[in-house]
Coordinates of C-alpha atoms in Angstrom, one line a residue:
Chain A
X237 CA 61.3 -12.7 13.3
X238 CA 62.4 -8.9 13.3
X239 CA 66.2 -8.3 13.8
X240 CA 66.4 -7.4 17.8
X241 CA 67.7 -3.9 18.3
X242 CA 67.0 -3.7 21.8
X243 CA 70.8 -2.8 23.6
X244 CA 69.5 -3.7 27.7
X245 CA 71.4 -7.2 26.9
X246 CA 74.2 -5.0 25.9
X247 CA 74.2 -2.9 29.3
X248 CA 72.9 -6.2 31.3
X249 CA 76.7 -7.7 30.2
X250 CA 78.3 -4.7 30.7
X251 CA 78.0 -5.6 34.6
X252 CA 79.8 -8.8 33.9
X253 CA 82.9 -9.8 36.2
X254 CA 86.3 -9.2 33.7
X255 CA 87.2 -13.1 32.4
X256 CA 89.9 -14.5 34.5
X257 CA 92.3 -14.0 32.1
X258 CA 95.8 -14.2 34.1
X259 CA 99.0 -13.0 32.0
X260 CA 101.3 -16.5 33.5
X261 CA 98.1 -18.9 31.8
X262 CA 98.3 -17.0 28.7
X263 CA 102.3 -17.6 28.5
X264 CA 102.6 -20.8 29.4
X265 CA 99.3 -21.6 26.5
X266 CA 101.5 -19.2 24.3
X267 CA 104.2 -21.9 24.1
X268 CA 101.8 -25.2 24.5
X269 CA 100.6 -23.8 20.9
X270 CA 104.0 -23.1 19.5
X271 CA 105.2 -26.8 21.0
X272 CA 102.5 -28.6 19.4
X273 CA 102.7 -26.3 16.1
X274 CA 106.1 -27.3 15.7
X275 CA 106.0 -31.4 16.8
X276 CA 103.6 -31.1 13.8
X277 CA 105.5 -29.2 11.6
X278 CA 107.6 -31.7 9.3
X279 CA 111.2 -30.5 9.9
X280 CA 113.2 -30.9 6.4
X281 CA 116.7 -30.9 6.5
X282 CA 119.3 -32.0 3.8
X283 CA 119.6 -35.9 5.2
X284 CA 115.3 -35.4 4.9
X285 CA 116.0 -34.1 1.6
X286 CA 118.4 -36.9 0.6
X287 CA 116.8 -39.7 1.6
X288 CA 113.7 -38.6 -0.8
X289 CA 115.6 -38.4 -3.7
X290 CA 116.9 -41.6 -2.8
X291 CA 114.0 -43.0 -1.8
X292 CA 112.2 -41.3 -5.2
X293 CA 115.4 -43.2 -7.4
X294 CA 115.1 -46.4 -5.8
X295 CA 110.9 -46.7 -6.6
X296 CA 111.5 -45.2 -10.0
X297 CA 114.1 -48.1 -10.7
X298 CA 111.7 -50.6 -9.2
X299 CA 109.0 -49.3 -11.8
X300 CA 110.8 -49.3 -14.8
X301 CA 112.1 -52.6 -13.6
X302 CA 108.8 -54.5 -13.0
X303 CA 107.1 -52.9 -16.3
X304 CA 110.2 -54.2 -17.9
X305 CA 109.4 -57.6 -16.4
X306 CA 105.7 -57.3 -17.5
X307 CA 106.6 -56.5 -20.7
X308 CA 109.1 -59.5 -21.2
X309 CA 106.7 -62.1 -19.7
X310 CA 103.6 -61.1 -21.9
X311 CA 104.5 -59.2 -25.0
X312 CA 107.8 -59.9 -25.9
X313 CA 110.2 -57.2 -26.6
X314 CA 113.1 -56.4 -29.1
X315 CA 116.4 -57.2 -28.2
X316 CA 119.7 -56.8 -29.5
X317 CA 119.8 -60.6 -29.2
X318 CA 119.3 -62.6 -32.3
X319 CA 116.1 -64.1 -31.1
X320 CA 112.9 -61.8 -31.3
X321 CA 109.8 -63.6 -29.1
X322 CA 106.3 -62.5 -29.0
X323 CA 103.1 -64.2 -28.6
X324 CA 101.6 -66.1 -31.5
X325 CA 98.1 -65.5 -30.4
X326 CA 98.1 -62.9 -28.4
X327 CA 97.9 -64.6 -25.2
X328 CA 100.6 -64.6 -21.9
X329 CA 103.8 -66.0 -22.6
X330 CA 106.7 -66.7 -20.2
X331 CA 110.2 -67.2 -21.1
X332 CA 113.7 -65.7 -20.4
X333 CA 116.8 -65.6 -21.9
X334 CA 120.3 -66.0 -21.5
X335 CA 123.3 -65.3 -23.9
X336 CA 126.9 -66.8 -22.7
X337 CA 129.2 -66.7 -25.3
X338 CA 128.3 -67.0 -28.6
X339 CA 125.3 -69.2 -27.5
X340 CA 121.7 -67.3 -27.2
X341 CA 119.6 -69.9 -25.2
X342 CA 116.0 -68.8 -24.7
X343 CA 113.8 -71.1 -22.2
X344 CA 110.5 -71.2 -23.3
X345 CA 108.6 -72.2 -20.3
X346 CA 104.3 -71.9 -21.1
X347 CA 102.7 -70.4 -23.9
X348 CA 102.9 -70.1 -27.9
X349 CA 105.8 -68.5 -28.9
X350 CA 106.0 -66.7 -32.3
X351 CA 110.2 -66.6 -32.6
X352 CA 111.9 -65.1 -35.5
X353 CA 115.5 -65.6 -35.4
X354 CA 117.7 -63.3 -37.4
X355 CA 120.1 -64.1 -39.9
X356 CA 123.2 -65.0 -37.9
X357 CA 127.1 -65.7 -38.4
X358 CA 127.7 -69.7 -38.7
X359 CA 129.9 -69.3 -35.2
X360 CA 126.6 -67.7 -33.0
X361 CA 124.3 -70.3 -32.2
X362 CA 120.2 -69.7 -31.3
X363 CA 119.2 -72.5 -28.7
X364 CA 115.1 -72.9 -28.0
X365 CA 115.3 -75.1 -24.6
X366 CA 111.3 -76.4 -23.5
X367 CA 110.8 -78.1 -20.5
X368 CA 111.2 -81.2 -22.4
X369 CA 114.3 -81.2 -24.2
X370 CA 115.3 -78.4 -27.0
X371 CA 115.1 -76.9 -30.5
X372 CA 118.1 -75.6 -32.6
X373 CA 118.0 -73.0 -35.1
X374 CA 119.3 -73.6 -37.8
X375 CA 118.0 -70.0 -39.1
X376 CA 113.7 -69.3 -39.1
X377 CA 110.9 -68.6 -38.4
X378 CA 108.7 -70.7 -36.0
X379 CA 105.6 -70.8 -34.2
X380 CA 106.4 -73.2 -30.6
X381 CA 103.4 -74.0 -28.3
X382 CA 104.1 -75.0 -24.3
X383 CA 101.5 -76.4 -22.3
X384 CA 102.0 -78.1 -18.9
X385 CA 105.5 -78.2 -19.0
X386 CA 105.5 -80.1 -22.3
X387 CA 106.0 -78.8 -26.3
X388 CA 102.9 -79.6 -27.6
X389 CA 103.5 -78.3 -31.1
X390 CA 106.0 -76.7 -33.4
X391 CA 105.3 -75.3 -36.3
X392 CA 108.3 -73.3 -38.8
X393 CA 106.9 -70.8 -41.3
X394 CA 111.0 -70.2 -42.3
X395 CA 114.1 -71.6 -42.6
X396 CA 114.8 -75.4 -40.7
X397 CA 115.1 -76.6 -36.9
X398 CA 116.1 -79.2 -35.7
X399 CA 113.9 -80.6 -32.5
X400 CA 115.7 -82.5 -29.5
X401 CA 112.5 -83.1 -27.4
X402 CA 112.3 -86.4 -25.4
X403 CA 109.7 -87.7 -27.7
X404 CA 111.1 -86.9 -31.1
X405 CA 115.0 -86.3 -30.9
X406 CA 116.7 -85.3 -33.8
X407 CA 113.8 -84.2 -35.5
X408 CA 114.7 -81.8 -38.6
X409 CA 112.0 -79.5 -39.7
X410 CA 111.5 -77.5 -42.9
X411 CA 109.1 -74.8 -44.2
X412 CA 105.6 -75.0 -43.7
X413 CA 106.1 -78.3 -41.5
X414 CA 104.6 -78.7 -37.8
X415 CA 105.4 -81.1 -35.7
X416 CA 102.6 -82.1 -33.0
X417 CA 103.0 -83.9 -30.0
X418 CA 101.1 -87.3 -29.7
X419 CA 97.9 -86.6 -31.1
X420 CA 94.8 -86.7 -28.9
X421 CA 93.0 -88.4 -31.3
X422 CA 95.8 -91.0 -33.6
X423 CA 93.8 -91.2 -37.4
X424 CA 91.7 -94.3 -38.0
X425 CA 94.1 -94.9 -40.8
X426 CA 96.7 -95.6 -38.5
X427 CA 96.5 -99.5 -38.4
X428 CA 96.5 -99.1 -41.9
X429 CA 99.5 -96.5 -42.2
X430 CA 101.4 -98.9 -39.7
X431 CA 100.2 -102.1 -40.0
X432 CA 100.9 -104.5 -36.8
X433 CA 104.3 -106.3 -37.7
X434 CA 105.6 -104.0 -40.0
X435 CA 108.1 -101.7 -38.9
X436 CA 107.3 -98.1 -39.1
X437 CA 110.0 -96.2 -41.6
X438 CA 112.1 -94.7 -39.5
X439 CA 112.5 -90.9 -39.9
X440 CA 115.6 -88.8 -41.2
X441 CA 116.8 -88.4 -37.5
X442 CA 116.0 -91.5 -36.3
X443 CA 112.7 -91.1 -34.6
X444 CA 112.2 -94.0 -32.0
X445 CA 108.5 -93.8 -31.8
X446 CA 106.7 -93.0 -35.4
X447 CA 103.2 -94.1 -34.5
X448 CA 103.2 -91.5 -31.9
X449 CA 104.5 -88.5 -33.7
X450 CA 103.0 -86.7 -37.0
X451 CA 104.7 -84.4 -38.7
X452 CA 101.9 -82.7 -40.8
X453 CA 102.4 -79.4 -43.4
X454 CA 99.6 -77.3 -42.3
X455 CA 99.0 -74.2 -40.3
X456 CA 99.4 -74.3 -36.4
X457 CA 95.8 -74.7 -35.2
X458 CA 94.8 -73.9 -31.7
X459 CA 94.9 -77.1 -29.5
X460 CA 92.3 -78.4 -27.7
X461 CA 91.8 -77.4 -23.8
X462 CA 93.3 -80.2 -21.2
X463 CA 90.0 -81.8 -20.0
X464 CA 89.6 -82.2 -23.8
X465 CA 92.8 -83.9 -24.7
X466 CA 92.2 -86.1 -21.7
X467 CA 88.8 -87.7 -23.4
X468 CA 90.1 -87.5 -26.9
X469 CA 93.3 -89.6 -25.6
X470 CA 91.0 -91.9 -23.7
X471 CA 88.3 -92.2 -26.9
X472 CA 91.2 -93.2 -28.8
X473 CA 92.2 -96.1 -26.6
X474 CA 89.0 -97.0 -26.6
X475 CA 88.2 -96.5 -30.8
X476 CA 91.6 -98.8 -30.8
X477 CA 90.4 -101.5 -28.3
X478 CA 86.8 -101.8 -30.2
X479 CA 88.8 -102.4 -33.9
X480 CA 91.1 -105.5 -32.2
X481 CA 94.7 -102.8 -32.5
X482 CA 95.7 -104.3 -29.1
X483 CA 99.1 -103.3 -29.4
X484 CA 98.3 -99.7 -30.3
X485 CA 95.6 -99.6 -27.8
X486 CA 98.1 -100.4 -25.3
X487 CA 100.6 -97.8 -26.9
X488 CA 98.0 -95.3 -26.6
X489 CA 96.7 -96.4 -23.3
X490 CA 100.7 -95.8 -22.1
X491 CA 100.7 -92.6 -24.0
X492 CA 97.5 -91.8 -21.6
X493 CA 99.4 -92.5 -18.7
X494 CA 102.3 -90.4 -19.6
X495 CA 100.5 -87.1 -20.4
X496 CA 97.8 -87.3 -17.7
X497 CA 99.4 -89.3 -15.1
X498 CA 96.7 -88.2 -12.4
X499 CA 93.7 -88.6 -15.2
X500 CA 90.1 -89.4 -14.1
X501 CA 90.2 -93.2 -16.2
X502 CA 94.1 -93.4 -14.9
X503 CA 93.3 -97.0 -13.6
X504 CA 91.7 -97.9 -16.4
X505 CA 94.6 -97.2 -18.7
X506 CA 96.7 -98.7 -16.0
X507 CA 95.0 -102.2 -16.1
X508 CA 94.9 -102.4 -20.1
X509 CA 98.6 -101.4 -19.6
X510 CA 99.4 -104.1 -17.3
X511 CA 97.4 -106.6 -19.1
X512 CA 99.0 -109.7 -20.6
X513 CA 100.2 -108.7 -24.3
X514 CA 98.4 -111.3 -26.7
X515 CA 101.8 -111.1 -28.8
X516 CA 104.2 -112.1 -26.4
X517 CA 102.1 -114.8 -26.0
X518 CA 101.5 -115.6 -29.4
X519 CA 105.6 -115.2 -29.1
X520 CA 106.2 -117.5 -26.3
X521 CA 103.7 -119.7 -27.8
X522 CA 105.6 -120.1 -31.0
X523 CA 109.1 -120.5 -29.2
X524 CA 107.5 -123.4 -27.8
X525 CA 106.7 -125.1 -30.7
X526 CA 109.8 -124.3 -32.5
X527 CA 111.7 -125.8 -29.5
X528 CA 112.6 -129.1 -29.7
Chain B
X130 CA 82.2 -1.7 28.0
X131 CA 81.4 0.2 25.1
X132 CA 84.6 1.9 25.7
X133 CA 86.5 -1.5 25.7
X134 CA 84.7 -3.0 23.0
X135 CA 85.7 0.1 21.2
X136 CA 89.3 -0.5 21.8
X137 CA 89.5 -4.1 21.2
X138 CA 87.8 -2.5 17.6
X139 CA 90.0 -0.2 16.7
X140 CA 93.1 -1.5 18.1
X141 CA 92.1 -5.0 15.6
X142 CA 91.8 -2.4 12.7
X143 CA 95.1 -1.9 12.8
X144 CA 96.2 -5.3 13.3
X145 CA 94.0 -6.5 10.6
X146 CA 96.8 -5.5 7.6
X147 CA 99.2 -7.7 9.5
X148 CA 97.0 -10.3 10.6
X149 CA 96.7 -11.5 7.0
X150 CA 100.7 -11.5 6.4
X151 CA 101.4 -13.3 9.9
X152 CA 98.5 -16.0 8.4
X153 CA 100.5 -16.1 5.6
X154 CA 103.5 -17.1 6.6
X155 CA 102.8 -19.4 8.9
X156 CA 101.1 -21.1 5.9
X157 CA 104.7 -20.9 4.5
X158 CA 105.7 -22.9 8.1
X159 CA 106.9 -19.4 9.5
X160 CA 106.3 -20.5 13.6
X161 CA 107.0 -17.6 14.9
X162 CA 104.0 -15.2 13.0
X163 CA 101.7 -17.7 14.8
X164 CA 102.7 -15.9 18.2
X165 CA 102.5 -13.0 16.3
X166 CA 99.1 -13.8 15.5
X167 CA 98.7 -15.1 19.5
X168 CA 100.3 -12.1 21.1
X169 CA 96.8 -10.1 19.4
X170 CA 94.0 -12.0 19.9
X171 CA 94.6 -14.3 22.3
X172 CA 93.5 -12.5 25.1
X173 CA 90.0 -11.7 24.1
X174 CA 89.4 -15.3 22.4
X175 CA 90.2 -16.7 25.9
X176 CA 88.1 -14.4 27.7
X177 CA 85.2 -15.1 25.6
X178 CA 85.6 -19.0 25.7
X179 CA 85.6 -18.3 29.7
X180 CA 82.6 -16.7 29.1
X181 CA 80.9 -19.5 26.9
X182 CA 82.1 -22.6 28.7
X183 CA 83.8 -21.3 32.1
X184 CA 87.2 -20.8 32.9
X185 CA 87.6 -24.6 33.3
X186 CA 88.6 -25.9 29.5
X187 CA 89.0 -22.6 28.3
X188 CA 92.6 -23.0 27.7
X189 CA 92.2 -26.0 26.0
X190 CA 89.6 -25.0 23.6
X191 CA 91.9 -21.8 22.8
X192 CA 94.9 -24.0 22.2
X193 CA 92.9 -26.0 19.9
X194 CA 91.7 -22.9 18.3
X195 CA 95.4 -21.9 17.6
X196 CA 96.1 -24.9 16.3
X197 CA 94.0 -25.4 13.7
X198 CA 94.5 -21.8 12.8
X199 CA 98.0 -22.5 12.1
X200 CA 96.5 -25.4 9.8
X201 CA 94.1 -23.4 8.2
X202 CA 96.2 -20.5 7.8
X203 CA 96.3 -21.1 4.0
X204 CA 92.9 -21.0 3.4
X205 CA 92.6 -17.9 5.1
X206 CA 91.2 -15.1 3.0
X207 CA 91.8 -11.8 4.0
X208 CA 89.6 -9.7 2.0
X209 CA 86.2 -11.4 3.0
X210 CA 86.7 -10.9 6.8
X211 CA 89.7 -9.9 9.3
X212 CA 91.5 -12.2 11.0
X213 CA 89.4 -11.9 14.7
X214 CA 86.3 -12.9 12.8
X215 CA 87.8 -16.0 11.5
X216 CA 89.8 -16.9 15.1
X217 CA 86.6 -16.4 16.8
X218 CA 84.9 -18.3 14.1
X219 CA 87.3 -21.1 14.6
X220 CA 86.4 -21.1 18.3
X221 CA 82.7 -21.3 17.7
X222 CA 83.0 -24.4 15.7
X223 CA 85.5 -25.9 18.6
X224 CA 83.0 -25.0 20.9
X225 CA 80.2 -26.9 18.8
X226 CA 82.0 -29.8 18.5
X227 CA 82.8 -29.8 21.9
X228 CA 79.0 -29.3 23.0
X229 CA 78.1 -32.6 20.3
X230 CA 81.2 -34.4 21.8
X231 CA 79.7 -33.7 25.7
X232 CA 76.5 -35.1 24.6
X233 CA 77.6 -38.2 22.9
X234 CA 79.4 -38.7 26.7
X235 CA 76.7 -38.0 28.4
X236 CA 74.2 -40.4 25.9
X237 CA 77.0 -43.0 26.6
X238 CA 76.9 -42.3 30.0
X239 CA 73.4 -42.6 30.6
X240 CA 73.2 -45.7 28.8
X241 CA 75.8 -47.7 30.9
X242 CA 75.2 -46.1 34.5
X243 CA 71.9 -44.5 34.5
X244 CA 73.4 -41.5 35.4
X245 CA 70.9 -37.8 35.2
X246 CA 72.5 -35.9 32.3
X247 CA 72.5 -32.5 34.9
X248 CA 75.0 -34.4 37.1
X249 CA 77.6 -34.9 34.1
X250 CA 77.4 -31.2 33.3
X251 CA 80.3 -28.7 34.3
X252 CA 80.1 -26.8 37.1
X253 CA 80.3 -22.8 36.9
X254 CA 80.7 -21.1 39.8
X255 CA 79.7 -17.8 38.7
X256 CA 80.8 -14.3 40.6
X257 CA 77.4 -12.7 40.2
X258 CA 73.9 -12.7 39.2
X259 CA 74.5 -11.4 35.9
X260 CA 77.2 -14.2 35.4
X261 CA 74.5 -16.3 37.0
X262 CA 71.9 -15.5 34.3
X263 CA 74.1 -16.0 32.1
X264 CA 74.9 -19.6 32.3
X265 CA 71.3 -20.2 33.1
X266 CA 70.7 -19.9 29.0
X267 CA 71.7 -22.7 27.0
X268 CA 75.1 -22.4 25.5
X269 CA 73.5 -21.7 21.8
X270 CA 72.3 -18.8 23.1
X271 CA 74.9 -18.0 25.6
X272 CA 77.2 -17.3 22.1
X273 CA 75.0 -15.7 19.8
X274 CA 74.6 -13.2 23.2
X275 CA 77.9 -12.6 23.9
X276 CA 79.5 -12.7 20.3
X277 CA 76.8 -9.9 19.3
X278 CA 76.4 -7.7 22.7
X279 CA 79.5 -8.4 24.2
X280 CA 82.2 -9.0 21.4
X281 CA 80.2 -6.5 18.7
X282 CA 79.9 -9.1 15.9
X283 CA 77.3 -7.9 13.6
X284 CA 74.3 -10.8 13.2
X285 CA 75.3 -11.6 9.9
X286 CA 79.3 -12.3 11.0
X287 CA 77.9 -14.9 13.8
X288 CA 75.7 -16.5 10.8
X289 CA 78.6 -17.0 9.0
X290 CA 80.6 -18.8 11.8
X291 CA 78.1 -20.6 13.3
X292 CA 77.3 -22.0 9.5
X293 CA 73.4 -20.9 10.5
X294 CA 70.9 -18.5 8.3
X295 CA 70.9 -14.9 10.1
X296 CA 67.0 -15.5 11.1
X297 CA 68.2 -18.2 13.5
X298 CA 70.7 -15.3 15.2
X299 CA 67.9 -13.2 15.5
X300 CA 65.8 -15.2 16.8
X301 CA 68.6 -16.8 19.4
X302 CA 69.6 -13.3 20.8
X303 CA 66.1 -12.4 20.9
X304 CA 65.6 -15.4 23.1
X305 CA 68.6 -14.9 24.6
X306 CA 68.3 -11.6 25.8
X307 CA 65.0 -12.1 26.8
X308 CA 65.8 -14.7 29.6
X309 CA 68.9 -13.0 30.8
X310 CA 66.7 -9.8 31.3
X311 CA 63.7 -12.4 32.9
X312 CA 66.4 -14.5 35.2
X313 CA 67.9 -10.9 36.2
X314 CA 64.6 -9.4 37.5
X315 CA 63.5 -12.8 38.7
X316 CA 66.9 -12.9 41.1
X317 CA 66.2 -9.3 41.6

């Protein structure tokens, strides 16, 4: 295709008609396009202006806030507080804390805590509260693990505490000691460590329920999943039923209950629970023949 | 005509230095160079978009070429072209996407009424038989023709704003130019 050079189009349009063009159209579009330039045109005044900055203060508060927040709830961050709280393995934690008066309380509410507590005047006090009960510094180092709204384990590295949990009230612990909540599996030599009829030695504080606590120096070991705990619990029950430990079968059966109320062998447990007890019996037997 | 285009030419030339400040500040928001801008060129772009698509929605495809001017003003370059190259540039591409708009109606239209495209397509009532001829070529070839024998654009300017390669202006205005002569003797 050659470039057309011809100019007859040229003189052809030259006989064209002039474009109705009338100078009142043209005004009136003169100041439709001015109009609609400016309707567009974002008008920025000083209240504009001020409300930005506002605006711009108020989100950048809200970051630093909510980063803040993050921070707190899954690292742990230095404070001038006596209490320092991370994570012990890494994982979420959530907690908060409070300081009124002289008393620091921290509420530990899920997660393992790693919680070094500084050196502190004999008038300041450090107070751990878990969902079930609490744990008072008495100056350390400690490792505290929370799962479903229970302490499941305690474990101090330095210094002493002394636990006020529902389960084990009073509880002192020293360095390198762990205190674990009621084992998912009790030991096989626990007929033999307490046997039936012979009291359990009571500990320093004036633990209610021995068989069911263990205060063990080792290392804080990871603990086993839910689902887990469930079966071990349940095996347990079950190892204890099979060697004639009737009593602590039903102990361990009620301990079942307790930590897995809505637990897939629930009625189970319930029925050994609710079974007649073989001792009161034996008991009610031997009142009878003693009576006269 | 030549005389006029002439004019229009020279009297741009001047306007060409200023053309490139107006754009610039009304990419700083500066309203008032946009009627600056308006007061120069409006007249022909109007005329020419009467041409194209009759007088009909003229105005509105020359308010809409304002518009976005104003919007593109920033992007304006003054060194690769004036100012009436890139306003009539700007019109073209209205004009396009008002041709592919008209079509997807008349598609539509077809589709849900039967209805013959020529009945949906604007009327022209044209003053002569060179106007006739005119709009007797599709409107492809209706611009290339009047951009390059009417309003002087050179073929590789009307590439540029109809985003085509320069063989397909030739070959347009050689079509183009060729039917208006053909429909002029034909009515003659």
């Amino acid at each position: 295709v050659k470039k057309p050079t011809d100019d007859s189009a040229r003189e052809l349009l030259a006989g064209l008609p002039d474009a109705r063009v009338d100078d009142v159209a043209l005004r009136r579009l003169r100041q439709r396009i001015i109009d609609s330039v400016t309707d567009d045109s974002p008008k920025v005044t000083s209240r504009h202006r001020w409300r930005a900055v506002t605006a711009g203060v108020v989100a950048a508060s809200a970051l630093v806030g909510g980063a803040l927040m993050i921070l707190r709830h899954h690292q742990g961050v230095e404070s001038p507080a006596l209490a320092r709280v991370s994570s012990a393995n890494g994982s979420p934690i959530a907690w908060t804390r409070g300081i009124d008066g002289k008393t620091e309380w921290v509420d530990l509410r899920d997660g393992w805590f790693r919680l070094e507590i500084a050196p502190h005047a004999a008038d300041r006090r450090v107070i751990l509260r878990t969902p079930d009960g609490r744990i008072d510094d008495l100056g350390t180092v400690l490792d505290v693990q929370i799962a479903h709204g229970r302490t499941t384990q305690v474990h101090v590295q330095q210094g002493h505490v002394q636990l006020w949990l529902n389960v084990a009230p009073g509880l002192v612990l020293g360095d390198g000691e762990t205190w674990a909540s009621p084992a998912p599996v009790p030991p096989p030599s626990l007929p033999e460590a307490s046997p039936p009829g012979i009291p359990a030695p009571a500990s320093p504080a004036g633990l209610t329920a021995p068989s069911r606590h263990k205060v063990v120096r080792r290392a804080a070991l990871p603990q086993p999943d839910a689902s887990e705990q469930e079966d071990a619990a349940y095996l347990a029950v079950i190892r204890l039923l099979r060697s004639s430990h009737q009593p602590e079968a039903r102990a361990a059966a009620e301990d079942y209950l307790r930590r897995f109320p809505h637990g897939f062998r629930h009625d189970e447990m319930h029925r050994l629970v609710d079974s007649p007890r073989p001792s009161a019996v034996k008991e009610t037997r031997d009142s009878g023949q003693n009576s006269p | 005509v030549e005389s006029s285009v002439k004019v229009v030419r020279s009297s741009t030339g001047r306007a060409e230095a200023s053309d490139a400040g107006a754009l610039e500040r009304i990419a700083s928001g500066d309203v008032s160079a946009l009627g600056e801008l308006y007061d120069r060129h409006a007249r022909a772009l109007l005329a020419f978009v009467s041409r194209a698509i009759g007088p009909a929605d003229a105005e509105d495809v020359t308010h809409t070429v304002f518009v976005r001017a104003a919007r593109l003003a920033g992007t304006y370059d003054g060194r690769s072209s004036s100012a009436r190259s890139w306003l009539f540039g700007i019109a073209v591409k209205v004009l396009q996407e008002r041709r592919r708009s008209f079509r997807r109606t008349v598609r539509a239209l077809v589709r849900v009424r039967s209805t013959a495209p020529s009945a949906t397509e604007p009327m022209f009532d044209a003053r002569n038989d060179i106007e006739k001829a005119l709009h007797s070529l599709s409107e492809a070839k209706r611009v290339v023709v009047l951009l390059a024998d009417l309003e002087g654009f050179t073929c590789d300017e009307i590439a540029r704003m109809l985003g085509i390669p320069v063989g397909t202006v030739w070959t347009r205005l050689h079509h183009a130019r060729r039917e208006l002569r053909n429909s002029i003797e034909g009515s003659s």
